[in-house]
CSV table of C-alpha atoms in Angstrom, one decimal:
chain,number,residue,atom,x,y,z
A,1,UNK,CA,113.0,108.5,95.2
A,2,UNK,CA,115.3,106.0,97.5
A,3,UNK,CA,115.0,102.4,96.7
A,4,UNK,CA,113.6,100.2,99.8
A,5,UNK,CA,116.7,98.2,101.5
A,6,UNK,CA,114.1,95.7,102.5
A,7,UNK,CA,111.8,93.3,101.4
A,8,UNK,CA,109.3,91.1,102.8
A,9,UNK,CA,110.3,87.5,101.7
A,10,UNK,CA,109.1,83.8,102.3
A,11,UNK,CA,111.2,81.1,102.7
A,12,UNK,CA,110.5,77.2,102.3
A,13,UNK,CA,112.9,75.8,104.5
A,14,UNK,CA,112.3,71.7,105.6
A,15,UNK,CA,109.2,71.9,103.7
A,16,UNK,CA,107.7,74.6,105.9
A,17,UNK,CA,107.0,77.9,104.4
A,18,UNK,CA,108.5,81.1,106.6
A,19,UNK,CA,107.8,84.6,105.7
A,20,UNK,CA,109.4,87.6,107.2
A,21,UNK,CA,110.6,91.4,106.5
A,22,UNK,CA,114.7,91.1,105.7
A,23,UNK,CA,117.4,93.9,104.9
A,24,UNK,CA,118.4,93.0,101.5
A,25,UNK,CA,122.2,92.4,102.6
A,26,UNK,CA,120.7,89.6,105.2
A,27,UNK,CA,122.4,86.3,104.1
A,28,UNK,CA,120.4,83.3,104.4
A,29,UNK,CA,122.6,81.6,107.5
A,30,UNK,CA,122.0,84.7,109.3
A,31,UNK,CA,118.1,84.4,108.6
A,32,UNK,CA,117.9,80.9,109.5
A,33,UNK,CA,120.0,81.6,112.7
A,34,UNK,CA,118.8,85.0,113.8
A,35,UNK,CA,115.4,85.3,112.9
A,36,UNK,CA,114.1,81.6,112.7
A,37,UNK,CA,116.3,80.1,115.4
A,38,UNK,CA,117.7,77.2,113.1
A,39,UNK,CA,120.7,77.5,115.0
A,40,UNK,CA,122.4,74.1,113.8
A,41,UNK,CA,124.1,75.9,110.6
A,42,UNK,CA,126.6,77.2,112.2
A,43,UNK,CA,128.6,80.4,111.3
A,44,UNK,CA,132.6,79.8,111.1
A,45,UNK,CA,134.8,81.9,109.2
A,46,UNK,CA,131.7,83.6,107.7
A,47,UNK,CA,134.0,84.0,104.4
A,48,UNK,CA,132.4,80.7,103.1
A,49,UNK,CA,135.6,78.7,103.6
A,50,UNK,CA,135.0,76.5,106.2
A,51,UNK,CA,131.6,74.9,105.4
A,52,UNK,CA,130.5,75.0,108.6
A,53,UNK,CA,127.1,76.8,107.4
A,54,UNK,CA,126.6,74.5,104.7
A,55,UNK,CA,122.9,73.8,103.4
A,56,UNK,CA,121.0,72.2,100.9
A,57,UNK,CA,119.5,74.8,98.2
A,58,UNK,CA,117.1,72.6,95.7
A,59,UNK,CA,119.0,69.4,96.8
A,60,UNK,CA,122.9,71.3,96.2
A,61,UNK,CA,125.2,72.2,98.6
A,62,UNK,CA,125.9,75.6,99.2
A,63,UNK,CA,127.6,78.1,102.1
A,64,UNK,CA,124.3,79.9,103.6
A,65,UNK,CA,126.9,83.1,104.4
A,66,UNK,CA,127.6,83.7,101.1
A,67,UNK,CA,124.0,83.2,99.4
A,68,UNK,CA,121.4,86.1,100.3
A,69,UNK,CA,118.1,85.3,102.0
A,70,UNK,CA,116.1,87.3,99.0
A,71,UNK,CA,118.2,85.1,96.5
A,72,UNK,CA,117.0,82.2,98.4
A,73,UNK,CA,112.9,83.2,97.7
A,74,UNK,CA,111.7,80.6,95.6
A,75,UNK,CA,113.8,77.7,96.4
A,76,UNK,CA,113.4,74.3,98.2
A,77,UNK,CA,116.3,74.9,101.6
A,78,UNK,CA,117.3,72.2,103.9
A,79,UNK,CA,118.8,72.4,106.9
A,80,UNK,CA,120.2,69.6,109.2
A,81,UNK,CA,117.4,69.9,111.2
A,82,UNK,CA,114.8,68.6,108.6
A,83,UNK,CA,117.1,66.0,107.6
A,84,UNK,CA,115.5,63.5,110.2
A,85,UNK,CA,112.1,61.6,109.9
A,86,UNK,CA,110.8,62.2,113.3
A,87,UNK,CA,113.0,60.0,116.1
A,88,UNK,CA,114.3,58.2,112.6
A,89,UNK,CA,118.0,60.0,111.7
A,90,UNK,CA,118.7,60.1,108.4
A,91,UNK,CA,121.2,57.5,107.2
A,92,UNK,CA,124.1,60.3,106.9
A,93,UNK,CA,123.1,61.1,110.5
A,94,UNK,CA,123.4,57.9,111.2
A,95,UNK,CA,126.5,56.9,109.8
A,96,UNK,CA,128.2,60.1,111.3
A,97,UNK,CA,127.1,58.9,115.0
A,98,UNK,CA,127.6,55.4,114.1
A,99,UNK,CA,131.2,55.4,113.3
A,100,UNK,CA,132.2,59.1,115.3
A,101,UNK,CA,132.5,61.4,112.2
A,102,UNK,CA,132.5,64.8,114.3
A,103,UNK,CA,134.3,65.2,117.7
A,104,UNK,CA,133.1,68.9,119.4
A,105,UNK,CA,130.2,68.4,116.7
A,106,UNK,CA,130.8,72.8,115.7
A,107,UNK,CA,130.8,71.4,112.1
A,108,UNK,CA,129.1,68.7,111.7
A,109,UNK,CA,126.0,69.8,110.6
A,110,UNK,CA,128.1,71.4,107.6
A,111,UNK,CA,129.5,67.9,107.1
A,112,UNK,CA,126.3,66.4,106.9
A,113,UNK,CA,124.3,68.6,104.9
A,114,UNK,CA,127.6,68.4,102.5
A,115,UNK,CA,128.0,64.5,102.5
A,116,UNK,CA,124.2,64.2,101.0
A,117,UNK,CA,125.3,66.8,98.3
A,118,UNK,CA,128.5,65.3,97.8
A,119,UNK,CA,127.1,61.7,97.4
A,120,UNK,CA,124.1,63.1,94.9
A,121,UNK,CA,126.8,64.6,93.0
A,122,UNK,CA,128.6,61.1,92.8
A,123,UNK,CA,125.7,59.6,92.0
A,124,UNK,CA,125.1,61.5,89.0
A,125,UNK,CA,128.5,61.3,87.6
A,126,UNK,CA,129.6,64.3,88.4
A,127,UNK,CA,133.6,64.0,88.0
A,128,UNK,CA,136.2,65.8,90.8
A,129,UNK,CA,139.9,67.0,90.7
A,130,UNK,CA,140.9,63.7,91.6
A,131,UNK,CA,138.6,61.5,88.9
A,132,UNK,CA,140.8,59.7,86.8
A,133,UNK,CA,138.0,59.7,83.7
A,134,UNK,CA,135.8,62.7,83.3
A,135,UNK,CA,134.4,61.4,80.3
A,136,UNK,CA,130.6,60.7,80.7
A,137,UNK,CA,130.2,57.5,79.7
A,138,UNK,CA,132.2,56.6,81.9
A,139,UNK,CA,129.7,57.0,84.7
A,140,UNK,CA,130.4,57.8,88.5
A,141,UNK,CA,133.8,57.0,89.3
A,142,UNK,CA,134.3,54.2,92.4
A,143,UNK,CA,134.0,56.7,95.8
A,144,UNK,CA,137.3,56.1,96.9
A,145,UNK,CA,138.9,57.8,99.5
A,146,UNK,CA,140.6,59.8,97.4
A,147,UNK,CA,137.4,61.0,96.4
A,148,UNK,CA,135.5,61.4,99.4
A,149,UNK,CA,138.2,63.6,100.8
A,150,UNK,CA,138.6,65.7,97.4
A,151,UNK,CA,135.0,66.1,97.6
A,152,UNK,CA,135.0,67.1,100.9
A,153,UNK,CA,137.8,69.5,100.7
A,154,UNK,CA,135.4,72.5,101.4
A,155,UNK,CA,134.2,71.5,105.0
A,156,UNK,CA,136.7,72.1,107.7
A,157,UNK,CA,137.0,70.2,111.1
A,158,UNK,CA,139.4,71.5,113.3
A,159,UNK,CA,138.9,68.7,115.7
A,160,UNK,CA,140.6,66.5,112.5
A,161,UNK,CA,137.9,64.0,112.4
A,162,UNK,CA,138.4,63.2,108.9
A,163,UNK,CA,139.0,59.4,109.0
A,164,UNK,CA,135.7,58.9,110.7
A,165,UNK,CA,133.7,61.3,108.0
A,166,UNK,CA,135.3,59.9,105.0
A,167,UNK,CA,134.1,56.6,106.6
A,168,UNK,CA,130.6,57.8,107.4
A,169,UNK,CA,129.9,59.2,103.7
A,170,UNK,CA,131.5,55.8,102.4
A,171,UNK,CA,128.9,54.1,104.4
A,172,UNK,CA,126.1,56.3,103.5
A,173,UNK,CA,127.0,55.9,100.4
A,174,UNK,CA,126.8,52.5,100.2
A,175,UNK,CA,123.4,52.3,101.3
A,176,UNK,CA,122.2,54.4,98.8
A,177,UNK,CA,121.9,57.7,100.0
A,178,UNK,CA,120.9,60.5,98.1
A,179,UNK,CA,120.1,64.4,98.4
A,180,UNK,CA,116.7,63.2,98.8
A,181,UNK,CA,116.8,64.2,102.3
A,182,UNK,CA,114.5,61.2,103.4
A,183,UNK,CA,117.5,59.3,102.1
A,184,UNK,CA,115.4,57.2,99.4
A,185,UNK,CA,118.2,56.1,96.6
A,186,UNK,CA,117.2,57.5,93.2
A,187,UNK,CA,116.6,55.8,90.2
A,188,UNK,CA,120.1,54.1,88.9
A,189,UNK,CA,122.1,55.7,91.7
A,190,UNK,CA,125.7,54.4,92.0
A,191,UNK,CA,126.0,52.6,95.3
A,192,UNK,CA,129.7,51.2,94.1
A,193,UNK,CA,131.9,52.2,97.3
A,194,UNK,CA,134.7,49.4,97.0
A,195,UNK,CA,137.3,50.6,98.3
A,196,UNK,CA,136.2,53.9,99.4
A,197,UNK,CA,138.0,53.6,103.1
A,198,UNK,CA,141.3,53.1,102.7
């Protein structure tokens, strides 16, 4: 008996629940673009090396071309649309159009979603290539720009934008931001940005 190449999944995505028959092999950017017109992931080098499809799966960044749509069943995904509270941008939004963190704007919703993961990540301590003490007590290191950059490493611009998004995610940052996509601070989030744009 052949096994079925598709399946009939549902997806939470921005707190709204989509079902819908996919090939197994569908990956989840290609759902959210194709077949649910969330067009603002973008697909780049589809190799998930640019970042430009990036998403948040459960709060955690991650390339939607790599991950599969089934694999996604089950799980809480945001895109940059839900990011915003109605006419109210969330404060990486913000801080991206504030200070000019994109220029064509092709990967900017990549940098976005990845600057809320990136400053969760911080906030919980989580050490980079470029973090001097990985010990845990030690606690989050300062988010330099060192480590803004190393911990942006995986989102490409090719418009070279960088100052202006390692300033944006130092500012977000700053004001507490966190992978809560409403951008409410968690408890004991690290806020400590001195020197973050150098």
């Amino acid at each position: 008996m052949a096994l079925s190449t598709s399946s009939v999944i549902t997806l939470k995505i921005n707190g709204e629940k989509y079902t819908l028959p996919v090939d197994h092999r569908t990956t989840l950017l290609d759902a959210l673009r194709e077949r649910l017109d969330l067009t603002g992931s973008k697909k780049g080098c589809d190799q998930g090396q640019c970042g430009a499809c990036t998403v948040l799966l459960d709060g955690r960044r991650t390339v939607s071309c790599l991950q599969l749509a089934v694999a996604a069943e089950g799980h809480e995904i945001t895109t940059v649309e839900g990011l915003a509270e109605g006419e109210r941008l969330h404060p990486v939004q913000q801080a991206f159009l504030d200070l000019d963190g994109y220029q064509c704007g092709y990967c900017t919703p990549g940098q976005i979603c990845s600057a809320i993961g990136v400053i969760e990540e911080h906030a919980a301590g989580w050490p980079s290539a470029v973090t001097d003490d990985v010990r845990p007590e030690a606690g989050p290191p300062p988010l330099t720009a060192d480590e803004i950059r190393e911990r942006m490493s995986g989102n490409l611009c090719r418009c070279g934008a960088y100052v202006s998004i390692v300033e944006a995610v130092a500012r977000a940052a700053a004001a507490g931001t966190s992978a809560d996509t409403r951008g409410r601070a968690p408890a004991g989030s690290a806020t400590d940005t001195e020197g973050a744009v150098a």
